[in-house]
PDB file of C-alpha atoms in Angstrom:
ATOM      1  CA  MET A1444     -18.807 -75.965-101.322  1.00  0.00           C
ATOM      2  CA  LYS A1445     -17.266 -72.530-101.605  1.00  0.00           C
ATOM      3  CA  ILE A1446     -17.954 -69.763 -99.065  1.00  0.00           C
ATOM      4  CA  ASP A1447     -18.067 -66.189-100.296  1.00  0.00           C
ATOM      5  CA  LYS A1448     -15.317 -64.644 -98.149  1.00  0.00           C
ATOM      6  CA  GLU A1449     -16.575 -61.083 -98.581  1.00  0.00           C
ATOM      7  CA  THR A1450     -20.014 -62.064 -97.283  1.00  0.00           C
ATOM      8  CA  SER A1451     -18.428 -63.936 -94.363  1.00  0.00           C
ATOM      9  CA  GLN A1452     -16.325 -60.938 -93.341  1.00  0.00           C
ATOM     10  CA  LEU A1453     -19.303 -58.566 -93.489  1.00  0.00           C
ATOM     11  CA  ARG A1454     -21.473 -60.792 -91.271  1.00  0.00           C
ATOM     12  CA  GLY A1455     -19.165 -60.621 -88.273  1.00  0.00           C
ATOM     13  CA  GLY A1456     -20.442 -62.778 -85.412  1.00  0.00           C
ATOM     14  CA  GLU A1457     -22.767 -65.203 -87.238  1.00  0.00           C
ATOM     15  CA  SER A1458     -21.865 -68.880 -87.362  1.00  0.00           C
ATOM     16  CA  ALA A1459     -19.877 -70.369 -90.227  1.00  0.00           C
ATOM     17  CA  ALA A1460     -22.775 -72.688 -91.086  1.00  0.00           C
ATOM     18  CA  ALA A1461     -25.175 -69.783 -91.503  1.00  0.00           C
ATOM     19  CA  GLU A1462     -22.628 -67.913 -93.602  1.00  0.00           C
ATOM     20  CA  SER A1463     -22.123 -70.942 -95.803  1.00  0.00           C
ATOM     21  CA  LEU A1464     -25.859 -71.302 -96.433  1.00  0.00           C
ATOM     22  CA  GLU A1465     -26.308 -67.618 -97.197  1.00  0.00           C
ATOM     23  CA  ALA A1466     -23.289 -67.460 -99.493  1.00  0.00           C
ATOM     24  CA  ARG A1467     -24.722 -70.005-101.910  1.00  0.00           C
ATOM     25  CA  SER A1468     -28.016 -70.441-103.657  1.00  0.00           C
ATOM     26  CA  LEU A1469     -30.382 -73.162-102.517  1.00  0.00           C
ATOM     27  CA  ILE A1470     -31.677 -73.874-106.024  1.00  0.00           C
ATOM     28  CA  GLU A1471     -30.022 -75.268-109.130  1.00  0.00           C
ATOM     29  CA  PHE A1472     -31.879 -74.652-112.379  1.00  0.00           C
ATOM     30  CA  ARG A1473     -32.463 -77.321-115.023  1.00  0.00           C
ATOM     31  CA  LEU A1474     -33.901 -76.914-118.511  1.00  0.00           C
ATOM     32  CA  ASP A1475     -36.231 -79.208-120.416  1.00  0.00           C
ATOM     33  CA  GLY A1476     -35.878 -78.539-124.138  1.00  0.00           C
ATOM     34  CA  SER A1477     -38.877 -80.728-124.927  1.00  0.00           C
ATOM     35  CA  SER A1478     -41.301 -78.889-122.606  1.00  0.00           C
ATOM     36  CA  GLY A1479     -42.277 -76.254-125.164  1.00  0.00           C
ATOM     37  CA  LEU A1480     -42.077 -73.661-122.373  1.00  0.00           C
ATOM     38  CA  PRO A1481     -39.798 -70.648-122.891  1.00  0.00           C
ATOM     39  CA  THR A1482     -36.557 -70.869-120.934  1.00  0.00           C
ATOM     40  CA  TYR A1483     -37.284 -67.861-118.729  1.00  0.00           C
ATOM     41  CA  LEU A1484     -40.663 -69.337-117.716  1.00  0.00           C
ATOM     42  CA  GLN A1485     -38.989 -72.641-116.835  1.00  0.00           C
ATOM     43  CA  LEU A1486     -36.738 -70.716-114.439  1.00  0.00           C
ATOM     44  CA  VAL A1487     -39.730 -68.850-112.962  1.00  0.00           C
ATOM     45  CA  GLN A1488     -41.676 -72.098-112.512  1.00  0.00           C
ATOM     46  CA  GLN A1489     -38.748 -73.782-110.782  1.00  0.00           C
ATOM     47  CA  VAL A1490     -38.492 -70.928-108.271  1.00  0.00           C
ATOM     48  CA  GLU A1491     -42.267 -71.020-107.701  1.00  0.00           C
ATOM     49  CA  HIS A1492     -42.181 -74.797-107.176  1.00  0.00           C
ATOM     50  CA  ALA A1493     -39.275 -74.457-104.732  1.00  0.00           C
ATOM     51  CA  LEU A1494     -41.268 -71.831-102.815  1.00  0.00           C
ATOM     52  CA  ARG A1495     -44.375 -74.025-102.690  1.00  0.00           C
ATOM     53  CA  LEU A1496     -42.371 -77.001-101.474  1.00  0.00           C
ATOM     54  CA  GLY A1497     -40.547 -74.975 -98.841  1.00  0.00           C
ATOM     55  CA  TYR A1498     -37.101 -75.352-100.418  1.00  0.00           C
ATOM     56  CA  LEU A1499     -36.793 -71.568-100.678  1.00  0.00           C
ATOM     57  CA  LYS A1500     -37.898 -68.992 -98.123  1.00  0.00           C
ATOM     58  CA  PRO A1501     -37.687 -65.205 -97.798  1.00  0.00           C
ATOM     59  CA  GLY A1502     -34.075 -64.069 -97.575  1.00  0.00           C
ATOM     60  CA  ASP A1503     -32.671 -66.919 -99.651  1.00  0.00           C
ATOM     61  CA  GLN A1504     -30.485 -65.876-102.558  1.00  0.00           C
ATOM     62  CA  LEU A1505     -31.195 -66.991-106.104  1.00  0.00           C
ATOM     63  CA  PRO A1506     -28.195 -68.014-108.215  1.00  0.00           C
ATOM     64  CA  LYS A1507     -26.237 -65.107-109.629  1.00  0.00           C
ATOM     65  CA  VAL A1508     -27.027 -64.399-113.275  1.00  0.00           C
ATOM     66  CA  ARG A1509     -23.479 -65.202-114.384  1.00  0.00           C
ATOM     67  CA  ASP A1510     -23.618 -68.583-112.593  1.00  0.00           C
ATOM     68  CA  VAL A1511     -26.906 -69.537-114.294  1.00  0.00           C
ATOM     69  CA  VAL A1512     -25.522 -68.432-117.656  1.00  0.00           C
ATOM     70  CA  ALA A1513     -22.395 -70.533-117.136  1.00  0.00           C
ATOM     71  CA  SER A1514     -24.226 -73.660-115.969  1.00  0.00           C
ATOM     72  CA  LEU A1515     -27.053 -73.630-118.530  1.00  0.00           C
ATOM     73  CA  ALA A1516     -25.306 -71.926-121.468  1.00  0.00           C
ATOM     74  CA  ILE A1517     -28.118 -69.404-121.961  1.00  0.00           C
ATOM     75  CA  ASN A1518     -28.256 -65.683-122.628  1.00  0.00           C
ATOM     76  CA  PRO A1519     -27.964 -63.437-119.543  1.00  0.00           C
ATOM     77  CA  ASN A1520     -31.055 -61.526-120.715  1.00  0.00           C
ATOM     78  CA  THR A1521     -33.085 -64.732-120.336  1.00  0.00           C
ATOM     79  CA  VAL A1522     -32.114 -65.033-116.666  1.00  0.00           C
ATOM     80  CA  LEU A1523     -32.728 -61.323-116.119  1.00  0.00           C
ATOM     81  CA  LYS A1524     -36.180 -61.667-117.694  1.00  0.00           C
ATOM     82  CA  ALA A1525     -37.018 -64.544-115.327  1.00  0.00           C
ATOM     83  CA  TYR A1526     -35.801 -62.586-112.296  1.00  0.00           C
ATOM     84  CA  ARG A1527     -37.776 -59.483-113.403  1.00  0.00           C
ATOM     85  CA  ASN A1528     -40.865 -61.689-113.737  1.00  0.00           C
ATOM     86  CA  LEU A1529     -40.351 -62.923-110.165  1.00  0.00           C
ATOM     87  CA  GLU A1530     -39.883 -59.323-109.014  1.00  0.00           C
ATOM     88  CA  MET A1531     -43.119 -58.231-110.725  1.00  0.00           C
ATOM     89  CA  LYS A1532     -44.930 -61.042-108.900  1.00  0.00           C
ATOM     90  CA  GLY A1533     -43.476 -59.760-105.628  1.00  0.00           C
ATOM     91  CA  LEU A1534     -41.577 -63.004-105.009  1.00  0.00           C
ATOM     92  CA  ALA A1535     -38.022 -61.697-105.392  1.00  0.00           C
ATOM     93  CA  ALA A1536     -36.060 -58.453-105.240  1.00  0.00           C
ATOM     94  CA  GLY A1537     -32.730 -57.528-106.738  1.00  0.00           C
ATOM     95  CA  GLN A1538     -30.120 -55.850-104.574  1.00  0.00           C
ATOM     96  CA  PRO A1539     -27.516 -54.071-106.711  1.00  0.00           C
ATOM     97  CA  GLY A1540     -24.113 -55.650-106.361  1.00  0.00           C
ATOM     98  CA  GLN A1541     -25.399 -58.446-104.105  1.00  0.00           C
ATOM     99  CA  GLY A1542     -27.843 -60.505-106.152  1.00  0.00           C
ATOM    100  CA  THR A1543     -31.508 -61.427-106.221  1.00  0.00           C
ATOM    101  CA  PHE A1544     -33.216 -62.557-103.042  1.00  0.00           C
ATOM    102  CA  ILE A1545     -36.549 -64.188-102.249  1.00  0.00           C
ATOM    103  CA  ARG A1546     -38.988 -61.666-100.712  1.00  0.00           C
ATOM    104  CA  ALA A1547     -42.160 -63.711-100.300  1.00  0.00           C
ATOM    105  CA  THR A1548     -43.324 -67.276-100.273  1.00  0.00           C
ATOM    106  CA  LEU A1549     -46.237 -69.138-101.812  1.00  0.00           C
ATOM    107  CA  ALA A1550     -48.813 -71.220 -99.969  1.00  0.00           C
ATOM    108  CA  GLN A1551     -47.352 -74.536 -98.947  1.00  0.00           C
ATOM    109  CA  VAL A1552     -48.348 -77.675 -97.133  1.00  0.00           C
ATOM    110  CA  ALA A1553     -46.743 -78.283 -93.727  1.00  0.00           C
ATOM    111  CA  LEU A1554     -43.565 -80.335 -93.924  1.00  0.00           C
ATOM    112  CA  PRO A1555     -44.873 -83.580 -92.328  1.00  0.00           C
ATOM    113  CA  GLU A1556     -47.856 -83.651 -94.701  1.00  0.00           C
ATOM    114  CA  LEU A1557     -45.600 -82.864 -97.642  1.00  0.00           C
ATOM    115  CA  ALA A1558     -43.297 -85.785 -96.805  1.00  0.00           C
ATOM    116  CA  GLY A1559     -46.256 -88.178 -96.632  1.00  0.00           C
ATOM    117  CA  LEU A1560     -47.657 -86.913 -99.919  1.00  0.00           C
ATOM    118  CA  ARG A1561     -44.256 -87.306-101.552  1.00  0.00           C
ATOM    119  CA  ARG A1562     -43.970 -90.907-100.333  1.00  0.00           C
ATOM    120  CA  SER A1563     -47.454 -91.666-101.698  1.00  0.00           C
ATOM    121  CA  LEU A1564     -46.583 -90.081-105.021  1.00  0.00           C
ATOM    122  CA  LEU A1565     -43.327 -92.046-105.276  1.00  0.00           C
ATOM    123  CA  ALA A1566     -45.253 -95.268-104.595  1.00  0.00           C
ATOM    124  CA  TRP A1567     -47.773 -94.308-107.286  1.00  0.00           C
ATOM    125  CA  LEU A1568     -44.934 -93.589-109.740  1.00  0.00           C
ATOM    126  CA  ALA A1569     -43.401 -97.006-109.018  1.00  0.00           C
ATOM    127  CA  THR A1570     -46.800 -98.627-109.697  1.00  0.00           C
ATOM    128  CA  ALA A1571     -47.150 -96.690-112.957  1.00  0.00           C
ATOM    129  CA  ASP A1572     -43.643 -97.763-113.971  1.00  0.00           C
ATOM    130  CA  THR A1573     -44.443-101.400-113.170  1.00  0.00           C
ATOM    131  CA  ALA A1574     -47.598-101.086-115.278  1.00  0.00           C
ATOM    132  CA  GLY A1575     -45.385-100.135-118.234  1.00  0.00           C
ATOM    133  CA  LEU A1576     -45.970 -96.395-118.462  1.00  0.00           C
ATOM    134  CA  ASP A1577     -43.023 -94.348-119.680  1.00  0.00           C
ATOM    135  CA  GLU A1578     -42.424 -90.771-118.505  1.00  0.00           C
ATOM    136  CA  ASP A1579     -44.674 -89.262-121.185  1.00  0.00           C
ATOM    137  CA  GLY A1580     -47.459 -91.703-120.282  1.00  0.00           C
ATOM    138  CA  ILE A1581     -47.121 -90.879-116.598  1.00  0.00           C
ATOM    139  CA  VAL A1582     -47.241 -87.144-117.334  1.00  0.00           C
ATOM    140  CA  ALA A1583     -50.296 -87.601-119.580  1.00  0.00           C
ATOM    141  CA  LEU A1584     -52.136 -89.671-116.966  1.00  0.00           C
ATOM    142  CA  PHE A1585     -51.269 -87.298-114.128  1.00  0.00           C
ATOM    143  CA  THR A1586     -52.224 -84.228-116.184  1.00  0.00           C
ATOM    144  CA  SER A1587     -55.552 -85.817-117.110  1.00  0.00           C
ATOM    145  CA  ALA A1588     -56.284 -86.748-113.495  1.00  0.00           C
ATOM    146  CA  LEU A1589     -55.309 -83.281-112.283  1.00  0.00           C
ATOM    147  CA  ARG A1590     -57.590 -81.671-114.869  1.00  0.00           C
ATOM    148  CA  ASP A1591     -60.474 -83.947-113.770  1.00  0.00           C
ATOM    149  CA  PHE A1592     -59.768 -83.098-110.131  1.00  0.00           C
ATOM    150  CA  HIS A1593     -59.911 -79.338-110.845  1.00  0.00           C
ATOM    151  CA  GLU A1594     -63.144 -79.728-112.808  1.00  0.00           C
ATOM    152  CA  ARG A1595     -64.794 -81.727-110.007  1.00  0.00           C
ATOM    153  CA  ARG A1596     -63.596 -79.280-107.381  1.00  0.00           C
ATOM    154  CA  SER A1597     -64.891 -76.258-109.298  1.00  0.00           C
ATOM    155  CA  VAL A1598     -68.282 -77.952-109.876  1.00  0.00           C
ATOM    156  CA  SER A1599     -68.432 -78.897-106.193  1.00  0.00           C
ATOM    157  CA  ARG A1600     -67.663 -75.343-105.081  1.00  0.00           C
ATOM    158  CA  ALA A1601     -70.106 -73.824-107.568  1.00  0.00           C
ATOM    159  CA  ASP A1602     -72.911 -76.061-106.271  1.00  0.00           C
ATOM    160  CA  GLY A1603     -72.005 -75.570-102.640  1.00  0.00           C
ATOM    161  CA  GLY A1604     -70.624 -79.074-102.328  1.00  0.00           C
ATOM    162  CA  ALA A1605     -73.815 -80.894-103.406  1.00  0.00           C
ATOM    163  CA  ALA A1606     -72.470 -82.076-106.758  1.00  0.00           C
ATOM    164  CA  SER A1607     -69.378 -83.685-105.268  1.00  0.00           C
ATOM    165  CA  GLY A1608     -70.885 -87.152-104.988  1.00  0.00           C
ATOM    166  CA  GLU A1609     -72.451 -86.920-108.443  1.00  0.00           C
ATOM    167  CA  ALA A1610     -69.144 -85.983-110.050  1.00  0.00           C
ATOM    168  CA  GLU A1611     -67.401 -88.905-108.398  1.00  0.00           C
ATOM    169  CA  ALA A1612     -70.129 -91.321-109.479  1.00  0.00           C
ATOM    170  CA  VAL A1613     -69.715 -90.238-113.126  1.00  0.00           C
ATOM    171  CA  ALA A1614     -65.990 -90.936-113.026  1.00  0.00           C
TER     172      ALA A1614
END
């Protein structure tokens, strides 16, 4: 991993480990051409997901535009549009000559709970794989279940919690 020497020299007394972490971005973007989602929104979603999962926090630097362009072979304006979108949401802020940095975070589950949920989800994915579902089938099933969950939750909240048992009985 490469350390930005200019950043290291400006920081003075901070540790080399802290300098190393601050000199690089903590996120690496990936594109899914089959998602149907515009490229800039894929970048925005990935930053939002990283914030929700605690991978990014205020002060962390997003990849420099030129680095994203080089790694994904996309137009610089696409990356700039994603970063502007994040700025408009109040999640990031550009600092001329330095880059774009995370300003705020999104609600997230505490780390121990998140680890347990991830383990449960990985076990569920293994079960789905064993049952013969491919990735598209898994996504379809999960999306359907998530939609049902949101519908039940909104009905439950609208009725003050009374309809919760009824909604579960229908399923």
